[in-house]
Every structure is written in structure tokens, then in C-alpha cells.
Amino acid sequence: MATGNINVSVENIFPLIKKFLYSDHEIFLRELISNATDATLKLKHLTNIGEAKVEYGNPQIEVKVDKDGKKLHIIDQGLGMTAEEVEKYINQVAFSGAEEFLDKYKDSAKDSGIIGHFGLGFYSAFMVAEKVEIITKSFKDEPAAHWTCDGSPEFTLEAADKTDRGTEIILHIAEDSTEFLEESRIRELLNKYNKFMPVPIKFGTKEINDPEHEPATINDKDGKETKEPHKQITVDDIINNPNPAWTKQPTDLKDDDYKNFYRELYPMQFEEPLFNIHLNVDYPFNLTGILYFPKMGQDMNIQKDKIQLYQNQVFVTDNVEGIVPEFLTMLRGVIDSPDIPLNVSRSYLQADGAVKKISSYITRKVADKLKSLFNSNREDFEAKWNDIKVVIEYGMLSEEKFFEKADAFALYPTVDGSYYTYEELFNKIKANQTDKDDKLVILYASDKDAQHSYIESAKAKGYEVLLLDSPIVSHLIQKLETSKENISFARVDGDHIDNLIKKDENTISKLDDDQKKTLEELLKEVVPSDKFMVQLEAMDSEANPFIITQPEFMRRMKEMQATGGGGMFGMGNMPEMYNLVVNTNNALVSDILSTEAKEDKERLINQGLDLARLSQGLLKGEELTNFIKRSYAMIK
């Protein structure tokens, strides 16, 4: 038996490892199973190229809990190690990494999660174990070795009587980590981190129906035919899927395969995804994965079920901000890349050059897939638009390259249910909706019911009205106005329709200057100046006498601030201000002027104003009650 000191000068290395490696000690199991997987896959490679003259077979990794003995076993059938290799890889290489780790991070390393970056994966075992044993037999024809360390720099290394190839790691679980002796806790961790590892992982056994035994038909005591019970057999409980959908070629998968994998990823999701995007690239980096578009609607809240990031089928994180473009964090699915470091902090990932390239690739791939879906089945794409538009519009706002590509598939729906691309919309409305200054005015509504009368006024002029009702629409139209030439968006209730798209023709007012002045004085006395700015307009005599609008700029800034941005304008604290447009050519306005009694004039103005407020949903509470009483009195 050999004894010795591990090649490290820091005497208190293990307490530091325990304290600094991870705030979450559960990660040790992922590390040890990742090592076991590497050892198994390396053996496969060596047998394939003829360097290992052994039968590869069907190796698996086994995890066993010995609660009474306070031990946890991780057993593989991989390469194994000779005593010499244990000395090299366990005692020297890993601890040179440990020294580097401590030198660099001893003051600031807590929670930094950088084990794997320094070759420290195996030593994560000491975060939960007071003693660790390695019993290992190499695929080479050499004796097995038994290494033991109790968390001090001292170790023992002796021959072992293990005869089968591979490595068994035995963790003597520490008193403060006994949760890892509970089978339910270990199963939870295996499901979290190792659900799709490429080598089968056995965790106990389970009873299943014997597939080779067909239950016979028998007669019960009353003579009725019945089936005898299924014969049960005991089999290994393999808790992972070593060949998940994303590791296969898209040509080998059907729609049902993608849907079944979605259910495997998110067992508590009962709604089918709308469609998926299969990622598969091997240059200039390696990346595979499947992204799913869930039904989004208007909901921009961060969902519980997120995109999962893997490295060679080992779960890394589901906190993918900075790795996946922000607008795609609303999607679900899996991304797997060996080029993403397994155990590094998110800030390190975000600064990593390979990760930035991956982010750009995913953006491009998603845009290409959306274009393909739009081109291959436009009708289906239009039907799904309301469920995917928030993701696409957010992408147009946040990623310039995505914005450029989105012209090919981003849709602009109208209040009548037609869908246009930007180019189609431009060509459709250019002749009719260009104003006297040669600017194209794109009209839109955000609520078909609330803005119905304004929509009808626009349609009477032959104008198209878009229905843009997502929560980020104000930001989006701002982006479009600055990116497209000589256009502006105007919400259909932002002003009288003739003011929204000003043409050369002027409507002559039926009132002379004196009458206008008298009318202004009357309105000033009745209309609250803290809420309304009055403007007299000569419009079509059939247009309403009183029309309430809200200035486009002010309303848009308030909306933008409500969804992030626009705060510099300080709109959030400003009172709601509206324009009251009074149509000087409407018969009611002439009636107000010709009415003798001042009280009757005021009553007509209030009634007209309240009707306009009612159409905008601005009449509430006591004012609404008074309006109803007054209206009934007028009917009498």
C-alpha cells in the first residue's frame, strides 16, 4: 500500500473547496456522472479505432444509495485507471487546477461556479462527503487500484481485487449532507441534470409486465371469461433517455417525435407547441438543439418552463439570458453545444466569443425558419400570428439582424382580418394614404371595440386600419418610423380623420369669426381646461359634433414608459390630457349658438361632451350616473 500527500501546498484546500466551489452542493452528482460518461465514451472511441482490444458491449452507469452505511456509489464500465493514472489524474493534475483556482479566486470565488474550468470536477465530491474512495480497474491488463482520501491532503493508494473494467466512486456522506442518502433526492437530481446523458444510467429496479408473457383467458367461478393477471418481471430502472430527439437528424424525426420530446421536456405542459425549429450546425462551432414556439398571446411574463442549456447532453442551466438572444428566452426547448463551458459563471459565458457566435447563429436560424414557414403555408402562419407575434415583434426591436430579415414574414393585420407584409401594406395604401406633404400615414387601432367609431370614419374614406394590440406596439412603431423612409403611424383615435391624413382640400366653416369666438367663450366656461384642449375644426357636416382624441406623441410616450423605455420624457407623472375637437359644421354646434338660455347652451355642451367621453370609455362613476339621469330627463 502506498501513502502520500496530494501535490498541493495549501493545507486547508478541502474546506476551501467545500466553501467556494458552488453555493449549491447538489452539483457534485452531475460532475461525477459526467466523469463516468466521459470514461465510457472514451472507451467507445478507443475500441472503434482499435486501440482498446476489449469488447465495448452495452455499458451503463449505476447509482446506488446505501442509507444504512451512509454511502453513495457511482459505478461505471468505462476506461478505468491504473494506479499510475490515479496518481497522475487524481493527485497531481486536479490539484494543480485547485491551486490555480484558489490563487485566482480565493477572495471572490463564492458562487462563481467554475469547477470544470480548472479540472476540479471530481473534487466536488468533497462538498458532500467526509471520505471518498475510488476503486478502479483499467481496460489495460493491469491490477485494479483503490484510492482513499478523508478530505485532508493525505491519501492511500493500494491494490484492489476488482476484476471488472471501470470505476466505482464511493462517497461517505458527511453529517451535514444526509439529504443525499434519500433515494427521492438522488432521483430528483438525476432527472434534473442527467435526464438525457448519452450513457444509460441505472438507479434501482422496477416491476414491469413481462413482454414475452401473454395473459391467458380463463373462466372465473361464475363461468365468465376473464384475463389472468400480467406476469411481472424485475428490470433495471434506467432513468435517462440516452438518445433524445435533438441528437438525431431532422430527416429521421416526424411531427409526433417532436411533440413527444416536448412532453418529455415539460411533463406538466398540456398545450401543444405551435411549431419547432431544429438547430444543427458543425461549423464554425458545434451546436444542436430544438426550439419550440409555445402559444404566447399577449403574455410577456417570463415562463416557468424555459430553454434548457446542455453540454454534450449534460444539463448546465435554464438561465440562458446572454447565451440565447433575449427575445428568444420566451421560447422553450433545448440547446446543446460542447463549445459552451460546463461550469462557468454566466458573466463568463456572456463574454465568451463562441457564445456570441452561437447567439447570432440562433437568431439567423429562427428568422430563416419563420420565413420558410410563412412561404410554405401562409394561411397556417396567419392563423398562428396572434400566438407568436410578441416574440417576433420583440425580436424586431432588440436584434437588428432579425429586424432586417423580418420584412419577409412579419405581418400587419387589419381590423377586418386581412394580413399584409410591410411591402404588401405599403403598395396597398400608398395611393390613398399619402398626405399633402408626401408622407405615408399608416393608421392603426389598438382596440377594435373601444375605437369602433374612429375606425368607421377611416374606413368611410377608404383607408386601411391595422390592428396592432401587442404590449410593445408603441416601441415597435417608433422603430419602424425611424427605419423606413417617410412614413408615420397614427392611432385612429389620435385626431379627427381629416387631421390624421391631411389632404390639400380645405373644408369651409359654416361659422364666421364672431360665431367662432362666441363658441370658444362658451366652451371655455363649460369644458374643464385641466382635462381638455379645445380646438375648432371645419369638418364634414355628418361628422360628430364633439370628438375626443389624445395627441399621438404624448400617448405613445406614456405607453412606452409603461412597458420600459420613454422614461426620459417624464410622461408617467403627467395628468391625462385630451383634445376636444369641435366640428363647426355640425348642426348641433349651430343649435348651441342659436339657443337662447345660457343654461340650455351649457346642457347641450355637457351632453355632447359626455357622449364623446362615453365613446372613449372616459365617463365613469358619478359623472356617468349624472349623464344617465340627464339623458332620461331629456327623453321625457
Short mmCIF file of C-alpha atoms in Angstrom, two decimals, residues 74-524:
data_model
loop_
_atom_site.label_atom_id
_atom_site.label_comp_id
_atom_site.label_asym_id
_atom_site.label_seq_id
_atom_site.Cartn_x
_atom_site.Cartn_y
_atom_site.Cartn_z
CA ILE A 74 -21.37 5.84 -8.68
CA ILE A 75 -20.21 2.88 -10.80
CA ASP A 76 -19.21 2.95 -14.47
CA GLN A 77 -17.98 0.40 -17.00
CA GLY A 78 -15.68 2.81 -18.81
CA LEU A 79 -11.91 3.12 -19.32
CA GLY A 80 -10.92 2.64 -15.71
CA MET A 81 -7.50 3.72 -14.39
CA THR A 82 -4.23 2.11 -13.44
CA ALA A 83 -2.60 3.01 -10.12
CA GLU A 84 -0.19 5.20 -12.10
CA GLU A 85 -3.10 7.04 -13.75
CA VAL A 86 -4.84 7.57 -10.41
CA GLU A 87 -1.63 9.13 -9.11
CA LYS A 88 -1.42 11.38 -12.18
CA TYR A 89 -5.02 12.43 -12.74
CA ILE A 90 -6.40 12.46 -9.20
CA ASN A 91 -3.41 13.53 -7.13
CA GLN A 92 -1.50 15.83 -9.48
CA VAL A 93 -3.49 17.24 -12.38
CA ALA A 94 -6.66 18.06 -10.49
CA PHE A 95 -4.81 19.70 -7.66
CA SER A 96 -2.65 21.84 -9.87
CA GLY A 97 -6.02 23.09 -11.09
CA ALA A 98 -7.09 23.55 -7.49
CA GLU A 99 -4.04 25.67 -6.73
CA GLU A 100 -4.71 27.87 -9.76
CA PHE A 101 -8.35 28.16 -8.75
CA LEU A 102 -7.53 29.21 -5.21
CA ASP A 103 -4.83 31.66 -6.22
CA LYS A 104 -7.14 33.36 -8.65
CA TYR A 105 -10.45 33.21 -6.82
CA LYS A 106 -9.87 32.70 -3.09
CA ASP A 107 -11.23 36.19 -2.30
CA SER A 108 -14.13 36.33 -4.71
CA ALA A 109 -14.96 32.83 -5.86
CA LYS A 110 -18.07 32.08 -3.86
CA ASP A 111 -20.94 31.18 -6.18
CA SER A 112 -18.75 31.63 -9.25
CA GLY A 113 -19.29 28.06 -10.39
CA ILE A 114 -16.02 27.42 -12.16
CA ILE A 115 -15.06 23.89 -11.13
CA GLY A 116 -14.83 22.30 -14.54
CA HIS A 117 -12.85 25.23 -15.90
CA PHE A 118 -9.98 24.17 -13.59
CA GLY A 119 -10.31 20.37 -13.82
CA LEU A 120 -11.87 20.13 -10.37
CA GLY A 121 -14.98 18.08 -11.21
CA PHE A 122 -14.02 15.02 -9.18
CA TYR A 123 -13.23 17.06 -6.09
CA SER A 124 -16.78 18.38 -5.93
CA ALA A 125 -17.38 15.05 -4.12
CA PHE A 126 -15.79 16.57 -1.01
CA MET A 127 -18.56 19.16 -0.83
CA VAL A 128 -20.86 16.40 0.50
CA ALA A 129 -18.54 13.58 1.59
CA GLU A 130 -16.19 13.27 4.57
CA LYS A 131 -14.31 10.46 2.83
CA VAL A 132 -14.10 9.40 -0.83
CA GLU A 133 -12.90 6.07 -2.25
CA ILE A 134 -12.05 5.19 -5.83
CA ILE A 135 -11.92 1.51 -6.82
CA THR A 136 -10.86 1.27 -10.44
CA LYS A 137 -9.74 -1.33 -12.99
CA SER A 138 -8.27 -0.20 -16.30
CA PHE A 139 -9.21 -1.73 -19.64
CA LYS A 140 -5.47 -2.41 -19.89
CA ASP A 141 -4.20 -5.66 -18.42
CA GLU A 142 -3.04 -4.17 -15.11
CA PRO A 143 -4.08 -4.61 -11.47
CA ALA A 144 -7.00 -2.67 -10.03
CA ALA A 145 -6.31 0.26 -7.68
CA HIS A 146 -8.01 1.53 -4.52
CA TRP A 147 -7.57 5.21 -3.60
CA THR A 148 -8.89 6.69 -0.35
CA CYS A 149 -8.84 10.26 0.95
CA ASP A 150 -10.59 11.68 4.01
CA GLY A 151 -10.60 15.31 2.99
CA SER A 152 -7.07 16.05 4.20
CA PRO A 153 -4.10 16.30 1.81
CA GLU A 154 -3.19 12.71 2.76
CA PHE A 155 -4.28 9.73 0.65
CA THR A 156 -3.75 5.98 0.47
CA LEU A 157 -3.35 4.03 -2.77
CA GLU A 158 -3.28 0.21 -2.78
CA ALA A 159 -4.10 -2.74 -4.99
CA ALA A 160 -7.73 -3.86 -5.19
CA ASP A 161 -9.37 -7.15 -6.09
CA LYS A 162 -11.85 -5.60 -8.57
CA THR A 163 -11.95 -7.77 -11.71
CA ASP A 164 -14.45 -5.98 -13.94
CA ARG A 165 -13.46 -2.94 -16.03
CA GLY A 166 -14.43 0.55 -14.90
CA THR A 167 -14.52 2.79 -11.85
CA GLU A 168 -16.56 2.84 -8.65
CA ILE A 169 -16.59 6.01 -6.59
CA ILE A 170 -17.85 5.65 -3.02
CA LEU A 171 -18.86 8.78 -1.15
CA HIS A 172 -19.09 8.54 2.65
CA ILE A 173 -21.72 11.22 3.06
CA ALA A 174 -21.00 13.88 5.67
CA GLU A 175 -23.41 14.62 8.53
CA ASP A 176 -24.43 17.97 7.01
CA SER A 177 -25.32 16.35 3.68
CA THR A 178 -27.50 13.37 4.62
CA GLU A 179 -30.20 14.59 2.20
CA PHE A 180 -28.10 12.85 -0.46
CA LEU A 181 -28.82 9.48 1.18
CA GLU A 182 -32.51 9.84 0.31
CA GLU A 183 -33.48 7.95 -2.86
CA SER A 184 -36.09 10.58 -3.75
CA ARG A 185 -33.46 13.36 -3.61
CA ILE A 186 -31.00 11.44 -5.80
CA ARG A 187 -33.77 10.61 -8.30
CA GLU A 188 -34.69 14.31 -8.40
CA LEU A 189 -31.07 15.28 -9.20
CA LEU A 190 -30.68 12.56 -11.83
CA ASN A 191 -33.83 13.83 -13.53
CA LYS A 192 -32.65 17.42 -13.34
CA TYR A 193 -29.06 17.06 -14.57
CA ASN A 194 -28.75 13.67 -16.23
CA LYS A 195 -32.10 13.09 -17.93
CA PHE A 196 -30.52 12.97 -21.39
CA MET A 197 -26.99 11.72 -20.70
CA PRO A 198 -25.63 9.63 -23.61
CA VAL A 199 -24.93 6.54 -21.45
CA PRO A 200 -27.79 4.65 -19.74
CA ILE A 201 -27.98 5.40 -16.00
CA LYS A 202 -29.37 2.69 -13.73
CA PHE A 203 -30.98 3.69 -10.44
CA GLY A 204 -32.54 0.69 -8.75
CA THR A 205 -35.03 -1.69 -10.35
CA LYS A 206 -38.70 -1.63 -11.25
CA GLU A 207 -41.51 -4.09 -11.96
CA ILE A 208 -42.95 -4.23 -15.47
CA ASN A 209 -45.29 -6.53 -17.38
CA ASP A 210 -43.39 -9.43 -18.96
CA PRO A 211 -43.43 -8.63 -22.70
CA GLU A 212 -42.96 -12.33 -23.55
CA HIS A 213 -45.93 -13.49 -21.48
CA GLU A 214 -49.39 -13.00 -22.97
CA PRO A 215 -52.02 -13.40 -20.20
CA ALA A 216 -54.30 -16.37 -20.88
CA THR A 217 -58.10 -16.15 -20.94
CA ILE A 218 -59.66 -18.05 -18.01
CA ASN A 219 -63.14 -18.60 -16.63
CA ASP A 220 -63.98 -17.20 -13.19
CA LYS A 221 -66.19 -19.07 -10.66
CA ASP A 222 -69.33 -17.75 -12.37
CA GLY A 223 -68.16 -19.02 -15.72
CA LYS A 224 -67.36 -15.57 -17.14
CA GLU A 225 -64.30 -15.21 -19.31
CA THR A 226 -61.55 -13.02 -17.88
CA LYS A 227 -57.85 -12.41 -18.46
CA GLU A 228 -55.35 -13.72 -15.95
CA PRO A 229 -53.07 -11.05 -14.37
CA HIS A 230 -49.96 -9.91 -16.23
CA LYS A 231 -46.78 -11.65 -15.18
CA GLN A 232 -44.41 -9.13 -13.59
CA ILE A 233 -40.65 -9.14 -14.09
CA THR A 234 -37.95 -7.06 -12.42
CA VAL A 235 -35.76 -4.93 -14.69
CA ASP A 236 -33.12 -2.25 -14.25
CA ASP A 237 -34.65 1.20 -13.82
CA ILE A 238 -32.89 3.28 -16.49
CA ILE A 239 -33.83 6.83 -15.57
CA ASN A 240 -32.47 8.67 -18.62
CA ASN A 241 -33.05 8.84 -22.36
CA PRO A 242 -29.57 8.43 -23.92
CA ASN A 243 -30.82 9.31 -27.44
CA PRO A 244 -33.01 12.43 -27.14
CA ALA A 245 -34.60 13.93 -30.24
CA TRP A 246 -32.06 16.77 -30.62
CA THR A 247 -29.20 14.28 -31.12
CA LYS A 248 -30.90 12.85 -34.22
CA GLN A 249 -31.08 14.17 -37.76
CA PRO A 250 -34.23 16.19 -38.63
CA THR A 251 -34.86 13.79 -41.54
CA ASP A 252 -35.19 10.93 -39.03
CA LEU A 253 -37.91 12.66 -36.99
CA LYS A 254 -41.64 13.05 -37.59
CA ASP A 255 -44.02 15.65 -36.12
CA ASP A 256 -45.06 13.22 -33.40
CA ASP A 257 -41.41 12.69 -32.38
CA TYR A 258 -41.03 16.43 -31.81
CA LYS A 259 -44.30 16.61 -29.85
CA ASN A 260 -43.38 13.59 -27.71
CA PHE A 261 -39.99 15.10 -26.93
CA TYR A 262 -41.71 18.36 -25.90
CA ARG A 263 -43.81 16.39 -23.42
CA GLU A 264 -40.66 14.65 -22.19
CA LEU A 265 -39.00 18.02 -21.57
CA TYR A 266 -42.07 19.60 -19.96
CA PRO A 267 -44.28 16.88 -18.45
CA MET A 268 -46.60 19.48 -16.89
CA GLN A 269 -47.27 21.28 -20.20
CA PHE A 270 -50.58 20.13 -21.61
CA GLU A 271 -50.77 22.54 -24.55
CA GLU A 272 -49.06 21.54 -27.78
CA PRO A 273 -46.35 23.86 -29.14
CA LEU A 274 -47.17 25.71 -32.37
CA PHE A 275 -44.06 24.59 -34.23
CA ASN A 276 -40.41 23.76 -33.69
CA ILE A 277 -37.02 24.76 -35.06
CA HIS A 278 -34.33 22.07 -35.24
CA LEU A 279 -30.82 23.50 -34.84
CA ASN A 280 -27.94 21.51 -36.30
CA VAL A 281 -24.57 23.07 -37.15
CA ASP A 282 -20.98 21.82 -37.01
CA TYR A 283 -19.09 24.85 -38.33
CA PRO A 284 -17.73 27.31 -37.16
CA PHE A 285 -18.89 25.73 -33.87
CA ASN A 286 -20.87 22.68 -32.83
CA LEU A 287 -24.47 23.19 -31.82
CA THR A 288 -27.61 21.07 -31.85
CA GLY A 289 -31.00 21.62 -30.32
CA ILE A 290 -34.73 22.02 -30.79
CA LEU A 291 -36.61 25.23 -30.02
CA TYR A 292 -40.38 25.28 -29.64
CA PHE A 293 -42.76 28.21 -30.10
CA PRO A 294 -45.39 27.93 -27.37
CA LYS A 295 -48.69 29.81 -27.58
CA MET A 296 -47.74 33.26 -26.31
CA GLY A 297 -50.76 35.52 -26.80
CA GLN A 298 -50.21 38.86 -25.07
CA ASP A 299 -48.25 37.36 -22.18
CA MET A 300 -44.71 38.69 -21.90
CA ASN A 301 -44.09 37.28 -18.42
CA ILE A 302 -41.08 35.03 -18.04
CA GLN A 303 -42.43 31.50 -18.01
CA LYS A 304 -41.58 28.69 -15.64
CA ASP A 305 -40.61 26.25 -18.41
CA LYS A 306 -37.54 27.71 -20.08
CA ILE A 307 -34.98 26.78 -22.70
CA GLN A 308 -32.54 24.25 -21.24
CA LEU A 309 -28.83 24.53 -22.00
CA TYR A 310 -26.76 21.34 -22.26
CA GLN A 311 -23.13 20.50 -22.90
CA ASN A 312 -22.82 17.08 -24.53
CA GLN A 313 -26.21 16.09 -23.10
CA VAL A 314 -25.29 17.26 -19.59
CA PHE A 315 -27.70 19.85 -18.20
CA VAL A 316 -25.95 23.18 -17.50
CA THR A 317 -28.69 25.74 -16.79
CA ASP A 318 -32.09 27.02 -17.78
CA ASN A 319 -30.96 30.58 -17.20
CA VAL A 320 -29.96 31.25 -20.80
CA GLU A 321 -30.03 35.07 -20.91
CA GLY A 322 -26.90 36.32 -22.65
CA ILE A 323 -26.43 32.97 -24.40
CA VAL A 324 -29.72 32.93 -26.29
CA PRO A 325 -30.89 36.28 -27.76
CA GLU A 326 -33.19 37.89 -25.21
CA PHE A 327 -36.31 37.82 -27.38
CA LEU A 328 -35.98 34.04 -27.75
CA THR A 329 -35.91 33.39 -23.99
CA MET A 330 -39.71 33.30 -24.31
CA LEU A 331 -39.37 30.07 -26.32
CA ARG A 332 -38.89 26.56 -24.93
CA GLY A 333 -36.63 23.67 -25.85
CA VAL A 334 -33.00 22.57 -25.71
CA ILE A 335 -29.66 23.91 -26.91
CA ASP A 336 -26.61 21.66 -26.70
CA SER A 337 -23.08 22.73 -27.53
CA PRO A 338 -19.70 21.30 -26.50
CA ASP A 339 -18.34 24.82 -27.13
CA ILE A 340 -20.21 26.16 -24.09
CA PRO A 341 -18.08 25.65 -20.95
CA LEU A 342 -19.87 23.37 -18.49
CA ASN A 343 -19.09 25.05 -15.21
CA VAL A 344 -18.53 28.74 -15.60
CA SER A 345 -20.41 31.77 -14.44
CA ARG A 346 -23.00 33.44 -16.65
CA SER A 347 -20.87 36.61 -16.92
CA TYR A 348 -18.03 34.47 -18.26
CA LEU A 349 -20.39 32.85 -20.76
CA GLN A 350 -21.71 36.21 -21.97
CA ALA A 351 -18.17 37.43 -22.66
CA ASP A 352 -17.14 34.24 -24.44
CA GLY A 353 -16.54 34.61 -28.18
CA ALA A 354 -18.03 31.22 -29.11
CA VAL A 355 -21.18 32.01 -27.14
CA LYS A 356 -21.65 35.30 -29.02
CA LYS A 357 -21.39 33.45 -32.34
CA ILE A 358 -23.93 30.91 -31.10
CA SER A 359 -26.35 33.71 -30.21
CA SER A 360 -26.05 35.20 -33.73
CA TYR A 361 -26.50 31.81 -35.34
CA ILE A 362 -29.66 31.06 -33.37
CA THR A 363 -31.13 34.45 -34.36
CA ARG A 364 -30.44 33.77 -38.02
CA LYS A 365 -31.74 30.22 -37.86
CA VAL A 366 -35.01 31.26 -36.21
CA ALA A 367 -35.53 34.01 -38.81
CA ASP A 368 -34.89 31.55 -41.66
CA LYS A 369 -37.33 29.03 -40.17
CA LEU A 370 -40.06 31.67 -39.77
CA LYS A 371 -39.58 32.74 -43.38
CA SER A 372 -39.79 29.12 -44.52
CA LEU A 373 -42.98 28.51 -42.52
CA PHE A 374 -44.53 31.69 -43.93
CA ASN A 375 -43.64 30.78 -47.51
CA SER A 376 -44.72 27.14 -47.30
CA ASN A 377 -48.11 27.69 -45.63
CA ARG A 378 -49.07 31.33 -45.31
CA GLU A 379 -52.63 30.56 -44.22
CA ASP A 380 -51.40 28.49 -41.25
CA PHE A 381 -48.81 31.16 -40.38
CA GLU A 382 -51.51 33.85 -40.34
CA ALA A 383 -53.69 31.67 -38.10
CA LYS A 384 -50.81 31.41 -35.58
CA TRP A 385 -49.81 35.06 -35.78
CA ASN A 386 -51.51 36.20 -32.57
CA ASP A 387 -49.72 33.47 -30.64
CA ILE A 388 -46.24 34.26 -31.92
CA LYS A 389 -46.29 37.98 -32.67
CA VAL A 390 -44.94 39.09 -29.27
CA VAL A 391 -41.74 37.05 -29.82
CA ILE A 392 -41.31 38.32 -33.38
CA GLU A 393 -42.05 41.96 -32.54
CA TYR A 394 -39.68 41.82 -29.55
CA GLY A 395 -37.01 40.35 -31.84
CA MET A 396 -37.53 43.16 -34.36
CA LEU A 397 -36.98 45.66 -31.57
CA SER A 398 -33.96 44.07 -29.93
CA GLU A 399 -31.94 42.43 -32.74
CA GLU A 400 -31.05 44.49 -35.81
CA LYS A 401 -30.28 41.46 -37.99
CA PHE A 402 -33.60 39.89 -37.07
CA PHE A 403 -35.36 43.17 -37.87
CA GLU A 404 -33.87 43.15 -41.36
CA LYS A 405 -34.93 39.56 -42.02
CA ALA A 406 -38.40 40.08 -40.50
CA ASP A 407 -39.64 42.05 -43.53
CA ALA A 408 -40.10 38.66 -45.19
CA PHE A 409 -42.53 37.26 -42.59
CA ALA A 410 -43.65 39.91 -40.05
CA LEU A 411 -47.37 40.52 -40.54
CA TYR A 412 -49.53 43.59 -40.15
CA PRO A 413 -53.15 42.54 -39.59
CA THR A 414 -56.08 44.86 -40.32
CA VAL A 415 -59.24 45.31 -38.26
CA ASP A 416 -61.04 43.32 -40.97
CA GLY A 417 -58.81 40.25 -40.57
CA SER A 418 -56.52 40.70 -43.58
CA TYR A 419 -52.77 40.19 -43.15
CA TYR A 420 -50.07 42.08 -45.03
CA THR A 421 -46.30 42.03 -45.07
CA TYR A 422 -44.82 45.52 -44.88
CA GLU A 423 -44.20 45.63 -48.63
CA GLU A 424 -47.76 44.49 -49.38
CA LEU A 425 -49.19 47.06 -46.99
CA PHE A 426 -47.07 49.83 -48.47
CA ASN A 427 -48.23 49.05 -52.01
CA LYS A 428 -51.86 48.73 -50.92
CA ILE A 429 -52.21 52.09 -49.13
CA LYS A 430 -49.61 54.28 -50.84
CA ALA A 431 -52.02 55.92 -53.31
CA ASN A 432 -54.77 56.70 -50.80
CA GLN A 433 -52.96 57.33 -47.51
CA THR A 434 -50.16 59.69 -48.57
CA ASP A 435 -50.76 63.14 -47.13
CA LYS A 436 -50.21 66.55 -48.72
CA ASP A 437 -46.57 66.53 -47.53
CA ASP A 438 -45.97 63.24 -49.40
CA LYS A 439 -45.69 61.23 -46.16
CA LEU A 440 -47.37 57.82 -45.94
CA VAL A 441 -49.64 57.66 -42.90
CA ILE A 442 -50.30 54.16 -41.53
CA LEU A 443 -53.46 54.11 -39.43
CA TYR A 444 -53.87 51.58 -36.65
CA ALA A 445 -56.23 50.70 -33.83
CA SER A 446 -55.32 49.00 -30.56
CA ASP A 447 -58.88 48.03 -29.56
CA LYS A 448 -61.49 47.33 -32.23
CA ASP A 449 -64.47 47.82 -29.92
CA ALA A 450 -63.28 50.87 -27.99
CA GLN A 451 -62.19 52.67 -31.19
CA HIS A 452 -65.06 51.46 -33.40
CA SER A 453 -66.43 54.88 -34.38
CA TYR A 454 -62.96 56.15 -35.33
CA ILE A 455 -62.30 53.01 -37.37
CA GLU A 456 -65.59 53.50 -39.22
CA SER A 457 -64.68 57.14 -40.02
CA ALA A 458 -61.38 55.98 -41.52
CA LYS A 459 -62.99 53.17 -43.49
CA ALA A 460 -65.55 55.63 -44.89
CA LYS A 461 -62.59 57.38 -46.52
CA GLY A 462 -61.38 54.08 -47.98
CA TYR A 463 -58.44 53.88 -45.58
CA GLU A 464 -56.96 50.63 -44.24
CA VAL A 465 -56.74 50.42 -40.43
CA LEU A 466 -54.26 47.98 -38.88
CA LEU A 467 -54.97 46.19 -35.61
CA LEU A 468 -51.79 46.50 -33.54
CA ASP A 469 -52.55 45.44 -29.99
CA SER A 470 -49.44 43.82 -28.54
CA PRO A 471 -47.99 45.35 -25.35
CA ILE A 472 -44.87 46.65 -27.14
CA VAL A 473 -46.61 48.23 -30.14
CA SER A 474 -45.52 51.79 -29.24
CA HIS A 475 -41.87 50.73 -29.25
CA LEU A 476 -42.31 48.81 -32.49
CA ILE A 477 -43.89 51.65 -34.47
CA GLN A 478 -41.20 54.01 -33.20
CA LYS A 479 -38.61 51.56 -34.58
CA LEU A 480 -40.44 51.28 -37.92
CA GLU A 481 -40.76 55.06 -38.29
CA THR A 482 -37.02 55.51 -37.82
CA SER A 483 -36.11 52.58 -40.10
CA LYS A 484 -38.50 53.06 -43.02
CA GLU A 485 -38.46 56.14 -45.21
CA ASN A 486 -41.07 58.90 -45.00
CA ILE A 487 -43.79 57.10 -43.03
CA SER A 488 -45.62 57.76 -39.80
CA PHE A 489 -48.05 55.72 -37.73
CA ALA A 490 -51.17 57.33 -36.31
CA ARG A 491 -53.62 55.66 -33.98
CA VAL A 492 -57.05 56.05 -35.45
CA ASP A 493 -58.44 57.89 -32.41
CA GLY A 494 -55.46 60.28 -32.25
CA ASP A 495 -57.34 63.06 -34.08
CA HIS A 496 -60.18 63.61 -36.49
CA ILE A 497 -59.54 61.53 -39.59
CA ASP A 498 -59.04 64.60 -41.81
CA ASN A 499 -56.28 65.75 -39.47
CA LEU A 500 -54.62 62.34 -39.32
CA ILE A 501 -54.15 62.29 -43.10
CA LYS A 502 -54.18 65.88 -44.25
CA LYS A 503 -55.01 66.38 -47.89
CA ASP A 504 -54.84 69.63 -49.93
CA GLU A 505 -58.56 70.34 -49.85
CA ASN A 506 -59.84 72.59 -47.06
CA THR A 507 -63.38 72.38 -45.71
CA ILE A 508 -65.02 75.80 -45.33
CA SER A 509 -66.52 76.54 -41.92
CA LYS A 510 -70.22 77.46 -41.67
CA LEU A 511 -69.38 79.79 -38.74
CA ASP A 512 -67.88 83.22 -39.18
CA ASP A 513 -65.12 84.55 -36.94
CA ASP A 514 -67.52 86.20 -34.43
CA GLN A 515 -69.52 82.99 -34.06
CA LYS A 516 -66.31 81.01 -33.53
CA LYS A 517 -65.23 83.46 -30.82
CA THR A 518 -68.61 83.20 -29.07
CA LEU A 519 -68.45 79.41 -29.26
CA GLU A 520 -64.93 79.38 -27.80
CA GLU A 521 -66.07 81.51 -24.86
CA LEU A 522 -69.00 79.18 -24.19
CA LEU A 523 -66.82 76.09 -24.34
CA LYS A 524 -64.20 77.66 -22.07
#
